[in-house]
PDB file of C-alpha atoms in Angstrom:
ATOM      1  CA  UNK A  13      -6.714 -53.491  19.975  1.00  0.00           C
ATOM      2  CA  UNK A  14      -5.054 -51.363  22.648  1.00  0.00           C
ATOM      3  CA  UNK A  15      -6.177 -53.810  25.364  1.00  0.00           C
ATOM      4  CA  UNK A  16      -4.773 -56.827  23.473  1.00  0.00           C
ATOM      5  CA  UNK A  17      -1.488 -55.073  22.942  1.00  0.00           C
ATOM      6  CA  UNK A  18      -1.095 -54.271  26.653  1.00  0.00           C
ATOM      7  CA  UNK A  19      -1.910 -57.921  27.543  1.00  0.00           C
ATOM      8  CA  UNK A  20       0.845 -59.101  25.223  1.00  0.00           C
ATOM      9  CA  UNK A  21       3.241 -56.548  26.656  1.00  0.00           C
ATOM     10  CA  UNK A  22       2.316 -57.548  30.202  1.00  0.00           C
ATOM     11  CA  UNK A  23       2.869 -61.215  29.348  1.00  0.00           C
ATOM     12  CA  UNK A  24       6.262 -60.411  27.773  1.00  0.00           C
ATOM     13  CA  UNK A  25       7.298 -58.384  30.825  1.00  0.00           C
ATOM     14  CA  UNK A  26       6.168 -61.235  33.068  1.00  0.00           C
ATOM     15  CA  UNK A  27       8.238 -63.755  31.039  1.00  0.00           C
ATOM     16  CA  UNK A  28      11.306 -61.508  31.104  1.00  0.00           C
ATOM     17  CA  UNK A  29      10.999 -61.103  34.882  1.00  0.00           C
ATOM     18  CA  UNK A  30      10.417 -64.839  35.327  1.00  0.00           C
ATOM     19  CA  UNK A  31      13.464 -65.686  33.191  1.00  0.00           C
ATOM     20  CA  UNK A  32      15.553 -63.094  35.045  1.00  0.00           C
ATOM     21  CA  UNK A  33      14.554 -64.507  38.425  1.00  0.00           C
ATOM     22  CA  UNK A  34      15.397 -68.037  37.262  1.00  0.00           C
ATOM     23  CA  UNK A  35      18.784 -66.925  35.944  1.00  0.00           C
ATOM     24  CA  UNK A  36      19.478 -65.105  39.207  1.00  0.00           C
ATOM     25  CA  UNK A  37      18.687 -68.216  41.256  1.00  0.00           C
ATOM     26  CA  UNK A  38      20.816 -70.401  38.982  1.00  0.00           C
ATOM     27  CA  UNK A  39      23.727 -67.965  39.113  1.00  0.00           C
ATOM     28  CA  UNK A  40      23.575 -67.934  42.901  1.00  0.00           C
ATOM     29  CA  UNK A  41      23.839 -71.720  43.050  1.00  0.00           C
ATOM     30  CA  UNK A  42      26.592 -71.823  40.423  1.00  0.00           C
ATOM     31  CA  UNK A  43      28.737 -69.266  42.242  1.00  0.00           C
ATOM     32  CA  UNK A  44      28.039 -70.468  45.773  1.00  0.00           C
ATOM     33  CA  UNK A  45      30.858 -72.054  47.727  1.00  0.00           C
ATOM     34  CA  UNK A  46      30.252 -74.328  50.680  1.00  0.00           C
ATOM     35  CA  UNK A  47      32.458 -73.543  53.668  1.00  0.00           C
ATOM     36  CA  UNK A  48      32.888 -76.813  55.564  1.00  0.00           C
ATOM     37  CA  UNK A  49      34.038 -77.011  59.151  1.00  0.00           C
ATOM     38  CA  UNK A  50      34.135 -79.792  61.705  1.00  0.00           C
ATOM     39  CA  UNK A  51      32.327 -80.037  65.009  1.00  0.00           C
ATOM     40  CA  UNK A  52      35.450 -78.714  66.768  1.00  0.00           C
ATOM     41  CA  UNK A  53      35.042 -75.336  65.054  1.00  0.00           C
ATOM     42  CA  UNK A  54      32.634 -72.712  66.350  1.00  0.00           C
ATOM     43  CA  UNK A  55      31.904 -70.156  63.649  1.00  0.00           C
ATOM     44  CA  UNK A  56      31.441 -66.793  65.393  1.00  0.00           C
ATOM     45  CA  UNK A  57      31.054 -64.272  62.547  1.00  0.00           C
ATOM     46  CA  UNK A  58      30.989 -64.088  58.771  1.00  0.00           C
ATOM     47  CA  UNK A  59      31.746 -60.893  56.871  1.00  0.00           C
ATOM     48  CA  UNK A  60      31.411 -58.736  59.971  1.00  0.00           C
ATOM     49  CA  UNK A  61      28.094 -60.219  61.083  1.00  0.00           C
ATOM     50  CA  UNK A  62      28.004 -62.121  64.367  1.00  0.00           C
ATOM     51  CA  UNK A  63      26.327 -65.509  64.111  1.00  0.00           C
ATOM     52  CA  UNK A  64      23.956 -66.916  66.695  1.00  0.00           C
ATOM     53  CA  UNK A  65      26.049 -69.603  68.375  1.00  0.00           C
ATOM     54  CA  UNK A  66      23.075 -71.872  69.026  1.00  0.00           C
ATOM     55  CA  UNK A  67      22.377 -72.035  65.289  1.00  0.00           C
ATOM     56  CA  UNK A  68      25.935 -72.844  64.269  1.00  0.00           C
ATOM     57  CA  UNK A  69      26.836 -75.214  67.123  1.00  0.00           C
ATOM     58  CA  UNK A  70      25.259 -78.088  65.219  1.00  0.00           C
ATOM     59  CA  UNK A  71      26.028 -76.863  61.685  1.00  0.00           C
ATOM     60  CA  UNK A  72      28.970 -78.195  59.719  1.00  0.00           C
ATOM     61  CA  UNK A  73      28.785 -75.975  56.643  1.00  0.00           C
ATOM     62  CA  UNK A  74      27.734 -72.566  55.365  1.00  0.00           C
ATOM     63  CA  UNK A  75      27.067 -71.291  51.841  1.00  0.00           C
ATOM     64  CA  UNK A  76      29.152 -68.305  50.718  1.00  0.00           C
ATOM     65  CA  UNK A  77      28.693 -66.217  47.594  1.00  0.00           C
ATOM     66  CA  UNK A  78      31.653 -65.607  45.288  1.00  0.00           C
ATOM     67  CA  UNK A  79      34.408 -63.208  46.292  1.00  0.00           C
ATOM     68  CA  UNK A  80      36.490 -62.404  49.350  1.00  0.00           C
ATOM     69  CA  UNK A  81      35.161 -63.366  52.772  1.00  0.00           C
ATOM     70  CA  UNK A  82      36.187 -62.866  56.362  1.00  0.00           C
ATOM     71  CA  UNK A  83      35.287 -65.432  58.976  1.00  0.00           C
ATOM     72  CA  UNK A  84      35.844 -65.509  62.701  1.00  0.00           C
ATOM     73  CA  UNK A  85      36.037 -68.845  64.469  1.00  0.00           C
ATOM     74  CA  UNK A  86      37.464 -70.580  67.485  1.00  0.00           C
ATOM     75  CA  UNK A  87      38.302 -74.176  68.203  1.00  0.00           C
ATOM     76  CA  UNK A  88      36.464 -75.971  71.003  1.00  0.00           C
ATOM     77  CA  UNK A  89      37.377 -79.555  71.726  1.00  0.00           C
ATOM     78  CA  UNK A  90      37.393 -81.977  74.624  1.00  0.00           C
ATOM     79  CA  UNK A  91      40.976 -83.155  75.140  1.00  0.00           C
ATOM     80  CA  UNK A  92      42.391 -85.654  77.572  1.00  0.00           C
ATOM     81  CA  UNK A  93      44.169 -83.827  80.386  1.00  0.00           C
ATOM     82  CA  UNK A  94      46.863 -85.371  82.541  1.00  0.00           C
ATOM     83  CA  UNK A  95      45.289 -88.392  84.194  1.00  0.00           C
ATOM     84  CA  UNK A  96      41.836 -89.837  83.491  1.00  0.00           C
ATOM     85  CA  UNK A  97      40.028 -86.481  83.172  1.00  0.00           C
ATOM     86  CA  UNK A  98      39.221 -84.448  80.092  1.00  0.00           C
ATOM     87  CA  UNK A  99      39.123 -80.700  79.676  1.00  0.00           C
ATOM     88  CA  UNK A 100      37.494 -78.379  77.200  1.00  0.00           C
ATOM     89  CA  UNK A 101      40.090 -76.626  75.067  1.00  0.00           C
ATOM     90  CA  UNK A 102      38.881 -73.291  73.681  1.00  0.00           C
ATOM     91  CA  UNK A 103      41.217 -71.400  71.364  1.00  0.00           C
ATOM     92  CA  UNK A 104      41.490 -67.664  70.933  1.00  0.00           C
ATOM     93  CA  UNK A 105      39.172 -66.291  68.215  1.00  0.00           C
ATOM     94  CA  UNK A 106      40.839 -66.400  64.794  1.00  0.00           C
ATOM     95  CA  UNK A 107      40.074 -63.977  61.956  1.00  0.00           C
ATOM     96  CA  UNK A 108      40.573 -65.451  58.489  1.00  0.00           C
ATOM     97  CA  UNK A 109      40.288 -63.757  55.083  1.00  0.00           C
ATOM     98  CA  UNK A 110      40.174 -65.738  51.848  1.00  0.00           C
ATOM     99  CA  UNK A 111      38.809 -65.612  48.305  1.00  0.00           C
ATOM    100  CA  UNK A 112      36.402 -68.403  47.334  1.00  0.00           C
ATOM    101  CA  UNK A 113      37.211 -67.914  43.612  1.00  0.00           C
ATOM    102  CA  UNK A 114      35.568 -70.683  41.584  1.00  0.00           C
ATOM    103  CA  UNK A 115      35.757 -73.330  44.292  1.00  0.00           C
ATOM    104  CA  UNK A 116      32.650 -75.357  45.028  1.00  0.00           C
ATOM    105  CA  UNK A 117      33.817 -75.957  48.593  1.00  0.00           C
ATOM    106  CA  UNK A 118      36.448 -74.890  51.099  1.00  0.00           C
ATOM    107  CA  UNK A 119      37.214 -76.987  54.147  1.00  0.00           C
ATOM    108  CA  UNK A 120      38.817 -75.712  57.361  1.00  0.00           C
ATOM    109  CA  UNK A 121      41.241 -78.461  58.316  1.00  0.00           C
ATOM    110  CA  UNK A 122      42.663 -78.370  61.832  1.00  0.00           C
ATOM    111  CA  UNK A 123      45.773 -80.237  62.916  1.00  0.00           C
ATOM    112  CA  UNK A 124      45.223 -83.216  65.190  1.00  0.00           C
ATOM    113  CA  UNK A 125      44.283 -82.134  68.701  1.00  0.00           C
ATOM    114  CA  UNK A 126      44.248 -85.461  70.517  1.00  0.00           C
ATOM    115  CA  UNK A 127      46.213 -84.565  73.643  1.00  0.00           C
ATOM    116  CA  UNK A 128      47.764 -81.704  75.640  1.00  0.00           C
ATOM    117  CA  UNK A 129      50.931 -81.790  73.520  1.00  0.00           C
ATOM    118  CA  UNK A 130      48.893 -81.258  70.314  1.00  0.00           C
ATOM    119  CA  UNK A 131      46.916 -78.454  71.981  1.00  0.00           C
ATOM    120  CA  UNK A 132      50.071 -76.657  73.150  1.00  0.00           C
ATOM    121  CA  UNK A 133      51.559 -76.909  69.642  1.00  0.00           C
ATOM    122  CA  UNK A 134      48.360 -75.472  68.154  1.00  0.00           C
ATOM    123  CA  UNK A 135      48.218 -72.643  70.707  1.00  0.00           C
ATOM    124  CA  UNK A 136      51.824 -71.764  69.887  1.00  0.00           C
ATOM    125  CA  UNK A 137      51.483 -71.413  66.112  1.00  0.00           C
ATOM    126  CA  UNK A 138      47.679 -71.413  65.492  1.00  0.00           C
ATOM    127  CA  UNK A 139      48.159 -73.160  62.166  1.00  0.00           C
ATOM    128  CA  UNK A 140      45.384 -74.777  60.153  1.00  0.00           C
ATOM    129  CA  UNK A 141      44.677 -75.324  56.478  1.00  0.00           C
ATOM    130  CA  UNK A 142      41.985 -74.184  54.101  1.00  0.00           C
ATOM    131  CA  UNK A 143      41.520 -76.767  51.358  1.00  0.00           C
ATOM    132  CA  UNK A 144      39.436 -76.343  48.218  1.00  0.00           C
ATOM    133  CA  UNK A 145      37.216 -79.000  46.617  1.00  0.00           C
ATOM    134  CA  UNK A 146      40.276 -80.402  44.803  1.00  0.00           C
ATOM    135  CA  UNK A 147      42.187 -80.824  48.082  1.00  0.00           C
ATOM    136  CA  UNK A 148      44.575 -77.973  47.262  1.00  0.00           C
ATOM    137  CA  UNK A 149      45.543 -75.271  49.743  1.00  0.00           C
ATOM    138  CA  UNK A 150      43.629 -72.011  49.557  1.00  0.00           C
ATOM    139  CA  UNK A 151      45.604 -68.859  50.290  1.00  0.00           C
ATOM    140  CA  UNK A 152      44.426 -66.970  53.344  1.00  0.00           C
ATOM    141  CA  UNK A 153      45.450 -64.382  55.894  1.00  0.00           C
ATOM    142  CA  UNK A 154      44.766 -64.990  59.556  1.00  0.00           C
ATOM    143  CA  UNK A 155      45.200 -63.278  62.859  1.00  0.00           C
ATOM    144  CA  UNK A 156      44.042 -63.448  66.459  1.00  0.00           C
ATOM    145  CA  UNK A 157      41.098 -61.272  67.422  1.00  0.00           C
ATOM    146  CA  UNK A 158      42.008 -59.929  70.853  1.00  0.00           C
ATOM    147  CA  UNK A 159      38.989 -59.590  73.131  1.00  0.00           C
ATOM    148  CA  UNK A 160      39.023 -59.295  76.901  1.00  0.00           C
ATOM    149  CA  UNK A 161      36.276 -61.877  77.547  1.00  0.00           C
ATOM    150  CA  UNK A 162      36.157 -64.219  74.534  1.00  0.00           C
ATOM    151  CA  UNK A 163      33.162 -66.217  75.739  1.00  0.00           C
ATOM    152  CA  UNK A 164      31.029 -63.098  76.354  1.00  0.00           C
ATOM    153  CA  UNK A 165      32.328 -60.804  73.618  1.00  0.00           C
ATOM    154  CA  UNK A 166      30.234 -58.827  71.157  1.00  0.00           C
ATOM    155  CA  UNK A 167      32.057 -60.119  68.078  1.00  0.00           C
ATOM    156  CA  UNK A 168      30.318 -57.773  65.689  1.00  0.00           C
ATOM    157  CA  UNK A 169      31.759 -54.737  67.505  1.00  0.00           C
ATOM    158  CA  UNK A 170      35.143 -56.435  67.924  1.00  0.00           C
ATOM    159  CA  UNK A 171      35.317 -57.172  64.182  1.00  0.00           C
ATOM    160  CA  UNK A 172      34.353 -53.553  63.428  1.00  0.00           C
ATOM    161  CA  UNK A 173      37.301 -52.337  65.499  1.00  0.00           C
ATOM    162  CA  UNK A 174      39.565 -54.969  63.964  1.00  0.00           C
ATOM    163  CA  UNK A 175      38.579 -54.019  60.393  1.00  0.00           C
ATOM    164  CA  UNK A 176      39.263 -50.362  61.228  1.00  0.00           C
ATOM    165  CA  UNK A 177      42.875 -51.264  61.982  1.00  0.00           C
ATOM    166  CA  UNK A 178      45.747 -52.204  59.712  1.00  0.00           C
ATOM    167  CA  UNK A 179      45.757 -55.769  61.027  1.00  0.00           C
ATOM    168  CA  UNK A 180      46.802 -58.703  58.855  1.00  0.00           C
ATOM    169  CA  UNK A 181      43.316 -60.059  58.128  1.00  0.00           C
ATOM    170  CA  UNK A 182      41.384 -56.768  58.259  1.00  0.00           C
ATOM    171  CA  UNK A 183      38.802 -56.091  55.544  1.00  0.00           C
ATOM    172  CA  UNK A 184      38.060 -52.349  55.704  1.00  0.00           C
ATOM    173  CA  UNK A 185      35.306 -52.684  53.076  1.00  0.00           C
ATOM    174  CA  UNK A 186      33.192 -54.536  55.657  1.00  0.00           C
ATOM    175  CA  UNK A 187      33.039 -51.474  57.902  1.00  0.00           C
ATOM    176  CA  UNK A 188      30.444 -49.766  55.723  1.00  0.00           C
ATOM    177  CA  UNK A 189      28.364 -52.924  55.367  1.00  0.00           C
ATOM    178  CA  UNK A 190      28.010 -53.408  59.115  1.00  0.00           C
ATOM    179  CA  UNK A 191      27.815 -49.774  60.270  1.00  0.00           C
ATOM    180  CA  UNK A 192      24.384 -48.678  61.383  1.00  0.00           C
TER     181      UNK A 192
END
């Protein structure tokens, strides 16, 4: 009788764990938000963690859990220069903080960057939009991440320093998550 009772208890525990795991997986998919970005955007870091550029060069989206997130990206685009040549425009790294709330997706929408005039206008004001799945603007804070050599920078360390400051888009709570 004792053996049968422990088998039943084991089965019940197994079912509870199985149901819990299923609910966890479903809740993750329900609360996930897809961050969409075009091929002109290079995602450098998410929530204080540097991303391998080779992995995200070809990606156009990333799944984020619910809550507030901090991303670091730069714009890279071939633009016609004066004359028949083209040049690679690479923006300064931009830190952006936003709350995904109950959105199923958020899209980073850049202004048109079709020529040198567009590029100069973008460099001057560094404006872009975050749009939710309904096409409405998402509130965000943004700022330039100043690094001496942007193409060779250790963005994880740079974001640590940035989040330790009182900068516009700093998220001090990320310092503990990324400290070793």
